[in-house]
Amino acid sequence: MQTNLASILHQANLISLVQEQQVVDYVRAEGANVPSAVVQLGFFSATELARHLEHIFAIALIDVHQYDYHTCCKDLNQRDLVLRHRVLPLQMNDNTLFIGLSDPTQIDALDEFRFAIGKNIEPLLLENKQLESAIRRIYGSEIGGGYNPNQHQHQRSVSDEDLGNLVDLGDGELFDDALDLSQDSAPVTRYINQTLMDAVRKKASDIHFEPYEETYRIRFRCDGILHQHATPPAHLSRRLSTRLKVMSKLNIAERRQPQDGRIKLKLTPTLAIDLRVSTLPTLWGEKVVLRILDSSSANLDIDILGYNEQQKQAYLSALQQPQGMILMTGPTGSGKTVSLYTGLKILNTDALNISTAEDPVEINLPGINQVQINTLVGLGFAEALRSFLRQDPDVVMVGEIRDLETGAIAVKAAQTGHLVLSTLHTNSAAETITRLTNMGVEDFNLASSLSLIIAQRLARRLCNNCKQPHPLDDYMREKFTIPLTASLYQASEFGCDDCNKGYIGRVGIYEVMPFSRELAEALMTGASTLELEDIACKQGMQKLQLSGIEKLCEGVTSLAELQRVLHFS
């Protein structure tokens, strides 16, 4: 019976008789398995329960990420057995099939696989959470619930296997403007909806739909790194791109020119997100990239962005000035917008008039007047900024200074009683000054307007659940100026079910340069970038590499990640 495991746990004195009955009742009411019920009721964590079962049944507890279960499941083609018994084929050789399960009492599941495959069956123990996640990744399941064989076809999600069985009947069924995920029933539509929900669940920032001659690839960008998510059949390339274009209200007949659009997507009755859509004609079809603009996922708390105390105080001090210019610099995707909006959130009070010009508006913040740049109608950064100055502003944020006109107006605003925040693409704080002067902004204007320059990068955070010690020899420690007493960590090779290959989330690495009188005088006398940087370092500025080493010694990130992000070796 399904509740045999509850009785065994009671006999092993791991749960009481009352708790056993609670587990039985939960299983019958919710349709869950016993391991899930035990964890949900709070009797054990998933890891603790798996350790107990390993001891009781003498079955090896393994990590699902060490097995190529995707290939094994595809080769076996036993979807119904997998979903009915909630077990996972992991690996197969000439004589034996290794099956992962979270309930070792599932003898009937092993017998059915033995009959269906004609091989010996070797059970291996998995944490229930790992098992459910792996099954969902391969076959799909309704979010928030398990597999129910009696549910209607339109209520379950679509797997790669389902999609491969579709006949390409054309695009007629795709003309459906409804963007409520619960309302769409066409297979391709449900597949895309499931992909979008998977991306939101994994906190991806971008989704890439990429057609090739004989394959099709879907990738998610999580924590700045692209990971392959799925490989649907290549012959469905046009249907997938057409559906995405319908959702974003683009011209589905135009396949020769790039197009841009937006999707307002209702995931649940209480959760909706915006997606920015970009299509690009390639050799084998249209590539579609979706940028997820989820304001709710942006944490604008300055204490968790990664600033050390000195850097944090320098930023807060510049924000309290009635006028001046604060510049954020770094490559695309380095977190400049979040840093700027963290400052705007601090300033956002009834006493201040704050206006922003952005392309696009990625974070919605009530109380701030946000303007979406639209070059098609002649509304660029310079035009928006010029208009802001006639709107009685206190604080102005310009998404990016791209040309002399925008830079000159921003500098003038900073000189005339306004606090101006903006971004540039430069590699370091000191190079920002050189970049502005090369644009044509005069040295004396910069010297009188700059308040603070922050250069930044984003490094992936190590997963606290699976990070591993990283022994480093004395030569490497001396090379990177790492104290001998510092404990270093590296990412787990396989990661765990809570992370992406050993990392989860990102942390900022900063180079904060307050623009002092000495720096202003050096700029006026024609100092070079290196000379300006030397002056700033003597005044206490911590360069990006030292800030990164600080995060490394705190156990926040790894040496390999710093080498990737900061390009030092």
Coordinates of C-alpha atoms in Angstrom, one line a residue:
M1 CA 0.0 0.0 0.0
Q2 CA 1.0 3.6 -0.5
T3 CA 1.1 4.2 3.3
N4 CA 3.4 1.2 4.1
L5 CA 6.3 3.6 4.5
A6 CA 4.5 5.5 7.2
S7 CA 4.1 2.3 9.2
I8 CA 7.8 1.5 8.8
L9 CA 8.8 4.9 10.0
H10 CA 6.7 4.4 13.1
Q11 CA 8.2 0.9 13.7
A12 CA 11.7 2.5 13.5
N13 CA 10.6 5.0 16.2
L14 CA 11.1 7.9 13.8
I15 CA 7.5 9.1 14.1
S16 CA 4.8 8.5 16.7
L17 CA 1.6 6.6 16.1
V18 CA -0.3 9.9 16.0
Q19 CA 2.1 11.3 13.4
E20 CA 1.8 8.1 11.4
Q21 CA -2.0 8.7 11.2
Q22 CA -1.4 12.3 10.2
V23 CA 0.8 11.1 7.3
V24 CA -1.9 8.6 6.2
D25 CA -4.6 11.3 6.3
Y26 CA -2.4 13.7 4.4
V27 CA -1.6 11.2 1.7
R28 CA -5.3 10.3 1.2
A29 CA -6.5 14.0 1.3
E30 CA -3.8 15.5 -1.0
G31 CA -2.9 12.6 -3.2
A32 CA 0.8 13.0 -2.2
N33 CA 3.3 10.3 -1.6
V34 CA 4.6 9.5 1.9
P35 CA 8.0 11.2 1.7
S36 CA 6.3 14.4 0.5
A37 CA 3.7 14.1 3.3
V38 CA 6.4 13.6 6.0
V39 CA 8.3 16.7 4.8
Q40 CA 5.2 18.9 4.3
L41 CA 4.0 18.0 7.9
G42 CA 7.4 19.1 9.2
F43 CA 8.5 15.8 10.8
F44 CA 11.8 15.8 8.9
S45 CA 13.6 17.8 6.2
A46 CA 13.9 16.1 2.8
T47 CA 17.6 15.4 3.5
E48 CA 17.0 14.0 7.0
L49 CA 14.3 11.7 5.8
A50 CA 16.4 10.4 2.9
R51 CA 19.3 9.7 5.4
H52 CA 16.9 7.7 7.6
L53 CA 15.6 5.7 4.7
E54 CA 19.1 5.0 3.5
H55 CA 19.9 3.5 6.9
I56 CA 16.6 1.5 7.2
F57 CA 16.6 0.0 3.7
A58 CA 20.3 -0.2 3.0
I59 CA 19.8 1.5 -0.4
A60 CA 22.5 3.9 -1.6
L61 CA 21.4 7.6 -1.5
I62 CA 22.6 9.4 -4.6
D63 CA 22.5 12.8 -6.3
V64 CA 20.4 12.8 -9.4
H65 CA 22.7 15.3 -11.1
Q66 CA 25.4 12.7 -11.4
Y67 CA 23.3 10.7 -13.9
D68 CA 22.3 11.4 -17.5
Y69 CA 18.7 10.6 -16.7
H70 CA 17.4 12.7 -19.6
T71 CA 18.9 10.2 -22.2
C72 CA 17.9 7.2 -20.2
C73 CA 14.2 8.3 -20.0
K74 CA 14.2 9.2 -23.7
D75 CA 15.6 5.8 -24.7
L76 CA 13.2 3.9 -22.5
N77 CA 10.1 5.8 -23.5
Q78 CA 8.1 4.8 -20.4
R79 CA 6.4 8.1 -19.6
D80 CA 3.2 6.5 -18.2
L81 CA 5.1 4.2 -15.8
V82 CA 7.3 7.1 -14.6
L83 CA 4.4 9.4 -13.9
R84 CA 2.2 6.7 -12.4
H85 CA 4.8 5.5 -9.8
R86 CA 6.8 8.8 -9.5
V87 CA 10.1 7.0 -10.0
L88 CA 12.9 8.0 -12.4
P89 CA 15.1 5.8 -14.7
L90 CA 18.6 6.9 -14.2
Q91 CA 21.0 4.7 -16.1
M92 CA 20.8 1.5 -18.1
N93 CA 23.4 -1.1 -19.2
D94 CA 23.1 -4.5 -20.9
N95 CA 21.6 -6.2 -17.9
T96 CA 20.4 -3.6 -15.4
L97 CA 18.2 -0.6 -15.2
F98 CA 19.0 1.8 -12.3
I99 CA 15.8 3.5 -11.0
G100 CA 15.7 6.4 -8.6
L101 CA 12.9 6.5 -6.0
S102 CA 12.1 8.3 -2.8
D103 CA 9.9 5.5 -1.3
P104 CA 11.8 2.2 -1.1
T105 CA 8.5 0.3 -0.5
Q106 CA 7.5 0.8 -4.1
I107 CA 8.0 -2.9 -5.0
D108 CA 5.2 -2.8 -7.5
A109 CA 6.9 -0.1 -9.5
L110 CA 10.1 -2.1 -9.7
D111 CA 8.2 -5.2 -10.8
E112 CA 6.4 -3.3 -13.6
F113 CA 9.6 -1.9 -14.9
R114 CA 11.2 -5.3 -14.8
F115 CA 8.3 -6.7 -16.8
A116 CA 8.3 -3.8 -19.3
I117 CA 12.0 -3.6 -19.9
G118 CA 13.1 -7.2 -19.4
K119 CA 16.1 -6.3 -17.3
N120 CA 17.2 -6.5 -13.7
I121 CA 16.1 -3.5 -11.7
E122 CA 18.5 -1.8 -9.2
P123 CA 16.8 0.8 -6.9
L124 CA 18.7 3.9 -5.8
L125 CA 17.4 6.4 -3.2
L126 CA 16.7 10.0 -4.1
E127 CA 15.5 13.0 -2.0
N128 CA 11.8 13.4 -2.9
K129 CA 12.4 17.1 -3.9
Q130 CA 15.1 16.1 -6.4
L131 CA 13.0 13.3 -7.8
E132 CA 10.0 15.5 -8.4
S133 CA 12.1 18.3 -9.9
A134 CA 13.8 15.9 -12.3
I135 CA 10.5 14.3 -13.4
R136 CA 9.0 17.8 -14.0
R137 CA 12.0 18.9 -16.1
I138 CA 11.6 15.9 -18.4
Y139 CA 7.9 15.3 -18.6
G140 CA 6.3 18.4 -17.2
S141 CA 3.7 18.6 -14.5
E142 CA 1.2 21.2 -13.3
I143 CA 2.9 23.7 -11.1
G144 CA 1.8 23.4 -7.5
G145 CA 0.6 19.8 -7.8
G146 CA 1.6 16.3 -8.9
Y147 CA 0.6 14.1 -11.8
N148 CA -3.0 13.1 -11.9
P149 CA -3.8 10.5 -14.6
N150 CA -7.5 11.5 -14.6
Q151 CA -7.0 15.2 -15.3
H152 CA -8.1 16.6 -18.6
Q153 CA -5.6 16.9 -21.5
H154 CA -5.8 20.7 -21.4
Q155 CA -4.9 20.9 -17.7
R156 CA -1.4 19.3 -17.9
S157 CA 1.7 20.7 -19.4
V158 CA 3.5 19.6 -22.5
S159 CA 6.9 17.9 -22.6
D160 CA 9.5 17.7 -25.4
E161 CA 8.2 14.2 -26.0
D162 CA 4.6 15.5 -26.5
L163 CA 5.8 18.2 -28.8
G164 CA 7.7 15.7 -30.9
N165 CA 4.5 13.7 -31.5
L166 CA 2.7 16.7 -32.9
V167 CA 1.9 16.9 -36.6
D168 CA 2.8 20.2 -38.2
L169 CA -0.7 21.4 -39.3
G170 CA 0.2 25.0 -39.9
D171 CA -0.3 28.1 -37.8
G172 CA -4.1 28.3 -37.9
E173 CA -4.6 27.2 -34.2
L174 CA -2.2 29.8 -33.0
F175 CA -4.3 32.9 -33.5
D176 CA -5.3 33.3 -29.9
D177 CA -4.8 36.7 -28.2
A178 CA -5.5 35.5 -24.7
L179 CA -2.4 35.8 -22.5
D180 CA -3.8 34.1 -19.4
L181 CA -1.8 30.9 -19.2
S182 CA -4.7 29.0 -17.7
Q183 CA -6.9 29.6 -20.7
D184 CA -4.7 28.3 -23.6
S185 CA -5.1 24.7 -24.7
A186 CA -3.3 24.2 -28.0
P187 CA -0.2 22.0 -27.6
V188 CA 2.3 24.5 -28.9
T189 CA 0.7 27.2 -26.8
R190 CA 0.8 25.1 -23.7
Y191 CA 4.5 24.2 -24.3
I192 CA 5.5 27.9 -24.6
N193 CA 3.5 28.7 -21.5
Q194 CA 5.2 26.0 -19.6
T195 CA 8.6 27.2 -20.8
L196 CA 7.8 30.8 -19.6
M197 CA 6.7 29.5 -16.2
D198 CA 9.9 27.4 -15.9
A199 CA 11.9 30.5 -16.7
V200 CA 10.2 32.5 -14.0
R201 CA 10.6 29.7 -11.5
K202 CA 14.3 29.5 -12.2
K203 CA 14.6 33.4 -12.0
A204 CA 15.9 33.6 -15.6
S205 CA 16.5 37.0 -17.1
D206 CA 16.3 36.0 -20.7
I207 CA 14.9 33.2 -22.8
H208 CA 16.4 32.3 -26.2
F209 CA 14.5 30.4 -28.8
E210 CA 17.1 29.3 -31.4
P211 CA 16.4 27.4 -34.7
Y212 CA 19.1 25.5 -36.5
E213 CA 19.1 23.2 -39.6
E214 CA 18.3 19.9 -37.8
T215 CA 17.8 21.0 -34.2
Y216 CA 16.0 23.6 -32.1
R217 CA 17.3 24.9 -28.8
I218 CA 15.7 26.8 -25.9
R219 CA 18.1 28.4 -23.4
F220 CA 17.7 30.3 -20.2
R221 CA 20.1 33.0 -18.9
C222 CA 20.2 32.4 -15.1
D223 CA 22.6 34.5 -13.0
G224 CA 24.3 35.8 -16.2
I225 CA 25.0 32.4 -17.7
L226 CA 23.1 30.7 -20.5
H227 CA 21.9 27.1 -19.7
Q228 CA 20.2 24.8 -22.2
H229 CA 16.6 24.1 -21.1
A230 CA 15.0 22.1 -23.9
T231 CA 15.4 20.8 -27.5
P232 CA 12.0 20.6 -29.2
P233 CA 11.8 19.2 -32.7
A234 CA 13.3 21.5 -35.4
H235 CA 10.3 21.2 -37.7
L236 CA 8.2 23.2 -35.2
S237 CA 10.5 26.2 -35.4
R238 CA 8.0 28.3 -37.4
R239 CA 5.1 27.4 -35.1
L240 CA 7.0 28.4 -32.0
S241 CA 8.1 31.7 -33.4
T242 CA 4.7 32.4 -34.8
R243 CA 3.0 31.8 -31.4
L244 CA 5.5 34.1 -29.7
K245 CA 4.9 36.8 -32.3
V246 CA 1.1 36.5 -31.9
M247 CA 1.5 36.9 -28.1
S248 CA 3.6 40.0 -28.6
K249 CA 1.3 41.4 -31.3
L250 CA 3.9 41.5 -34.0
N251 CA 3.4 41.0 -37.8
I252 CA 3.5 37.2 -38.2
A253 CA 3.8 37.5 -42.0
E254 CA 7.1 39.5 -41.8
R255 CA 9.9 37.0 -41.4
R256 CA 12.7 38.9 -43.2
Q257 CA 13.1 41.9 -40.9
P258 CA 13.8 42.0 -37.1
Q259 CA 10.8 43.1 -34.9
D260 CA 10.5 44.2 -31.3
G261 CA 7.4 43.9 -29.1
R262 CA 6.2 43.3 -25.6
I263 CA 4.1 40.7 -23.8
K264 CA 2.1 41.3 -20.6
L265 CA 1.7 37.8 -19.3
K266 CA -0.6 36.7 -16.5
L267 CA 1.0 33.7 -14.9
T268 CA -1.5 33.3 -12.0
P269 CA -4.5 35.3 -10.8
T270 CA -2.1 37.3 -8.6
L271 CA 1.2 37.3 -10.7
A272 CA 1.9 39.1 -14.0
I273 CA 5.1 39.9 -15.7
D274 CA 6.3 41.9 -18.7
L275 CA 8.5 40.5 -21.4
R276 CA 10.4 42.4 -24.0
V277 CA 10.4 40.4 -27.3
S278 CA 13.0 40.7 -30.1
T279 CA 12.9 38.6 -33.3
L280 CA 15.9 38.1 -35.6
P281 CA 15.9 36.4 -39.0
T282 CA 18.6 33.7 -39.1
L283 CA 19.7 31.2 -41.7
W284 CA 17.3 28.5 -40.4
G285 CA 14.4 30.6 -39.1
E286 CA 13.6 33.3 -36.7
K287 CA 15.5 33.5 -33.4
V288 CA 13.3 35.0 -30.6
V289 CA 14.8 36.4 -27.4
L290 CA 12.5 37.3 -24.5
R291 CA 13.8 39.6 -21.7
I292 CA 11.8 39.1 -18.5
L293 CA 11.0 42.4 -16.9
D294 CA 9.9 41.3 -13.5
S295 CA 9.9 44.3 -11.2
S296 CA 8.9 42.2 -8.2
S297 CA 12.2 40.2 -8.5
A298 CA 14.4 43.3 -8.2
N299 CA 15.5 43.7 -4.6
L300 CA 16.4 47.4 -4.0
D301 CA 17.9 46.9 -0.6
I302 CA 21.3 48.6 -0.5
D303 CA 22.4 46.3 2.3
I304 CA 22.3 43.1 0.2
L305 CA 23.7 44.5 -3.1
G306 CA 27.3 43.8 -2.0
Y307 CA 28.7 47.2 -1.0
N308 CA 31.1 47.1 1.9
E309 CA 30.5 49.7 4.6
Q310 CA 32.9 52.3 3.2
Q311 CA 31.4 52.0 -0.3
K312 CA 27.9 52.1 1.0
Q313 CA 28.5 55.3 3.0
A314 CA 30.1 57.0 0.0
Y315 CA 27.0 56.2 -2.1
L316 CA 24.6 57.4 0.6
S317 CA 26.6 60.6 1.1
A318 CA 26.5 61.4 -2.6
L319 CA 22.7 60.8 -2.6
Q320 CA 22.2 63.3 0.2
Q321 CA 23.8 66.1 -1.9
P322 CA 21.3 68.7 -3.3
Q323 CA 23.1 68.7 -6.6
G324 CA 25.9 66.9 -8.6
M325 CA 26.2 63.8 -10.8
I326 CA 26.4 60.2 -9.8
L327 CA 27.5 57.8 -12.5
M328 CA 27.2 54.0 -12.7
T329 CA 29.6 52.3 -15.1
G330 CA 30.1 48.8 -16.3
P331 CA 29.3 46.4 -19.2
T332 CA 25.7 45.5 -20.2
G333 CA 24.1 43.3 -17.5
S334 CA 26.4 44.4 -14.7
G335 CA 23.5 45.6 -12.5
K336 CA 23.8 49.3 -13.1
T337 CA 20.0 49.8 -13.3
V338 CA 19.4 48.1 -10.0
S339 CA 22.1 50.2 -8.3
L340 CA 20.5 53.4 -9.6
Y341 CA 17.0 52.4 -8.6
T342 CA 18.3 51.5 -5.1
G343 CA 19.4 55.1 -4.8
L344 CA 16.2 56.4 -6.2
K345 CA 14.2 54.3 -3.8
I346 CA 16.1 56.0 -0.9
L347 CA 15.4 59.4 -2.4
N348 CA 11.8 58.6 -3.2
T349 CA 9.8 60.8 -0.8
D350 CA 6.9 63.3 -1.1
A351 CA 9.4 66.1 -0.8
L352 CA 11.2 65.4 -4.0
N353 CA 10.2 65.5 -7.7
I354 CA 12.0 62.6 -9.4
S355 CA 11.9 61.9 -13.2
T356 CA 13.6 59.2 -15.2
A357 CA 14.2 58.6 -18.9
E358 CA 14.9 54.9 -19.7
D359 CA 15.1 52.5 -22.6
P360 CA 13.3 50.4 -21.6
V361 CA 11.6 51.0 -18.3
E362 CA 12.6 47.8 -16.5
I363 CA 11.6 48.5 -12.9
N364 CA 8.4 50.2 -11.9
L365 CA 8.6 52.4 -8.8
P366 CA 5.5 54.3 -7.6
G367 CA 6.2 57.9 -6.8
I368 CA 8.7 58.4 -9.7
N369 CA 7.8 59.9 -13.1
Q370 CA 9.2 57.4 -15.6
V371 CA 9.5 58.1 -19.3
Q372 CA 9.9 55.4 -21.9
I373 CA 12.3 56.6 -24.7
N374 CA 10.8 56.3 -28.1
T375 CA 13.2 57.4 -30.9
L376 CA 10.6 56.6 -33.6
V377 CA 8.7 59.7 -32.5
G378 CA 11.8 61.8 -31.7
L379 CA 11.8 61.2 -27.9
G380 CA 15.5 60.5 -27.1
F381 CA 17.4 60.9 -23.9
A382 CA 18.4 64.4 -24.7
E383 CA 14.8 65.5 -25.5
A384 CA 13.5 63.9 -22.4
L385 CA 16.2 65.4 -20.2
R386 CA 15.6 68.9 -21.7
S387 CA 11.9 68.5 -21.0
F388 CA 12.6 67.4 -17.4
L389 CA 14.4 70.7 -16.7
R390 CA 11.1 72.5 -17.4
Q391 CA 9.2 70.2 -14.9
D392 CA 10.6 71.6 -11.7
P393 CA 12.8 68.6 -11.0
D394 CA 14.9 67.8 -7.9
V395 CA 16.3 64.5 -9.0
V396 CA 16.8 63.3 -12.6
M397 CA 17.8 59.9 -13.8
V398 CA 19.0 59.4 -17.4
G399 CA 19.2 55.7 -18.4
E400 CA 22.4 56.2 -20.4
I401 CA 24.7 59.0 -21.6
R402 CA 25.3 58.0 -25.2
D403 CA 26.3 61.2 -26.9
L404 CA 27.6 64.8 -26.3
E405 CA 24.2 66.4 -26.4
T406 CA 22.9 64.2 -23.5
G407 CA 26.1 64.5 -21.6
A408 CA 26.2 68.3 -21.9
I409 CA 22.6 68.7 -20.7
A410 CA 23.1 66.3 -17.8
V411 CA 26.2 68.2 -16.7
K412 CA 24.3 71.5 -16.9
A413 CA 21.5 70.1 -14.8
A414 CA 24.0 68.9 -12.2
Q415 CA 25.5 72.4 -12.1
T416 CA 22.2 74.2 -11.6
G417 CA 20.8 72.6 -8.5
H418 CA 19.7 69.1 -9.6
L419 CA 20.9 65.7 -8.6
V420 CA 21.6 63.7 -11.8
L421 CA 22.0 59.9 -11.9
S422 CA 23.1 58.1 -15.1
T423 CA 25.1 55.2 -16.6
L424 CA 27.9 54.7 -19.0
H425 CA 29.7 51.7 -20.5
T426 CA 33.3 51.9 -19.3
N427 CA 35.6 49.4 -17.6
S428 CA 36.6 51.4 -14.5
A429 CA 35.6 54.4 -12.5
A430 CA 38.6 56.5 -13.7
E431 CA 38.0 55.6 -17.4
T432 CA 34.5 57.2 -17.1
I433 CA 36.1 60.6 -16.9
T434 CA 38.2 60.0 -20.0
R435 CA 35.1 58.7 -21.9
L436 CA 33.2 61.9 -21.1
T437 CA 36.0 64.1 -22.2
N438 CA 36.4 62.1 -25.4
M439 CA 32.7 62.7 -26.1
G440 CA 33.4 66.4 -25.9
V441 CA 32.3 67.4 -22.4
E442 CA 34.8 70.1 -21.1
D443 CA 37.1 69.3 -18.2
F444 CA 36.0 72.2 -16.2
N445 CA 32.4 71.3 -16.5
L446 CA 33.1 67.7 -15.3
A447 CA 35.2 69.0 -12.4
S448 CA 32.4 71.1 -11.1
S449 CA 29.6 68.6 -11.6
L450 CA 30.8 65.1 -10.7
S451 CA 30.0 63.8 -7.2
L452 CA 30.6 60.0 -7.4
I453 CA 31.5 57.3 -9.9
I454 CA 30.8 53.7 -9.3
A455 CA 32.2 50.9 -11.5
Q456 CA 30.6 47.5 -11.0
R457 CA 30.4 43.9 -12.0
L458 CA 28.1 41.0 -11.0
A459 CA 29.5 37.7 -9.8
R460 CA 27.5 34.6 -9.1
R461 CA 27.0 33.7 -5.4
L462 CA 28.0 30.3 -4.3
C463 CA 25.2 28.1 -3.1
N464 CA 25.4 27.7 0.7
N465 CA 23.9 24.2 0.6
C466 CA 26.6 22.6 -1.7
K467 CA 29.6 24.9 -1.8
Q468 CA 32.9 23.0 -1.2
P469 CA 36.2 24.1 0.4
H470 CA 38.8 25.2 -2.1
P471 CA 42.4 24.5 -1.1
L472 CA 44.8 27.0 -2.6
D473 CA 48.6 26.9 -2.4
D474 CA 50.7 29.7 -1.0
Y475 CA 51.9 30.8 -4.5
M476 CA 48.3 31.4 -5.6
R477 CA 47.4 33.1 -2.4
E478 CA 50.4 35.5 -2.7
K479 CA 49.6 36.1 -6.4
F480 CA 46.1 37.2 -5.7
T481 CA 46.9 38.8 -2.3
I482 CA 44.6 36.4 -0.4
P483 CA 45.3 36.1 3.4
L484 CA 46.6 32.7 4.5
T485 CA 43.9 32.5 7.1
A486 CA 41.0 33.0 4.7
S487 CA 38.8 30.0 4.0
L488 CA 38.0 29.8 0.3
Y489 CA 35.2 27.9 -1.4
Q490 CA 34.3 26.7 -4.9
A491 CA 31.2 25.6 -6.6
S492 CA 30.1 21.9 -6.4
E493 CA 30.7 20.2 -9.8
F494 CA 27.1 19.0 -10.0
G495 CA 25.3 21.6 -7.9
C496 CA 22.2 20.7 -6.0
D497 CA 18.4 21.0 -6.6
D498 CA 18.4 24.5 -5.1
C499 CA 21.0 26.1 -7.4
N500 CA 22.4 26.3 -11.0
K501 CA 25.6 24.2 -11.0
G502 CA 26.8 25.4 -7.6
Y503 CA 25.6 29.0 -7.9
I504 CA 22.4 30.9 -6.9
G505 CA 21.9 34.6 -7.3
R506 CA 24.5 37.3 -7.9
V507 CA 26.4 39.8 -5.8
G508 CA 27.8 43.2 -6.9
I509 CA 31.6 43.9 -7.0
Y510 CA 32.2 47.6 -6.8
E511 CA 34.8 50.3 -7.4
V512 CA 33.5 53.5 -5.7
M513 CA 35.3 56.8 -6.5
P514 CA 34.1 59.9 -4.7
F515 CA 35.1 62.9 -6.8
S516 CA 37.2 64.9 -4.4
R517 CA 38.7 68.4 -4.8
E518 CA 42.1 66.8 -5.5
L519 CA 40.7 64.7 -8.3
A520 CA 39.0 67.8 -9.8
E521 CA 42.2 69.8 -9.7
A522 CA 44.1 66.9 -11.4
L523 CA 41.4 66.7 -14.1
M524 CA 41.8 70.4 -14.8
T525 CA 45.5 70.0 -15.3
G526 CA 45.1 67.2 -17.8
A527 CA 45.8 64.2 -15.6
S528 CA 45.7 60.8 -17.4
T529 CA 43.3 57.9 -16.4
L530 CA 46.1 56.1 -14.5
E531 CA 47.0 59.3 -12.6
L532 CA 43.4 59.9 -11.6
E533 CA 43.1 56.2 -10.5
D534 CA 46.3 56.5 -8.4
I535 CA 45.0 59.6 -6.6
A536 CA 41.6 57.9 -5.9
C537 CA 43.4 54.8 -4.5
K538 CA 45.5 56.9 -2.2
Q539 CA 42.3 58.4 -0.9
G540 CA 40.9 55.0 -0.1
M541 CA 39.2 53.7 -3.3
Q542 CA 39.1 49.9 -3.5
K543 CA 39.7 48.7 -7.1
L544 CA 37.4 46.0 -8.6
Q545 CA 40.0 43.2 -8.1
L546 CA 40.4 44.0 -4.4
S547 CA 36.7 44.2 -3.9
G548 CA 36.4 40.8 -5.6
I549 CA 39.0 39.3 -3.4
E550 CA 37.1 40.6 -0.4
K551 CA 34.0 38.7 -1.5
L552 CA 36.1 35.6 -2.1
C553 CA 37.5 35.7 1.4
E554 CA 34.0 36.1 2.8
G555 CA 33.0 32.8 1.1
V556 CA 30.4 34.6 -1.1
T557 CA 31.9 33.7 -4.5
S558 CA 34.7 31.5 -6.0
L559 CA 38.1 32.3 -7.5
A560 CA 36.9 30.8 -10.8
E561 CA 34.0 33.1 -10.9
L562 CA 36.2 36.2 -10.2
Q563 CA 38.5 35.2 -13.0
R564 CA 35.5 34.9 -15.3
V565 CA 34.0 38.3 -14.4
L566 CA 37.1 40.4 -13.8
H567 CA 39.4 38.7 -16.3
F568 CA 42.4 38.6 -14.0
S569 CA 44.8 35.6 -13.9

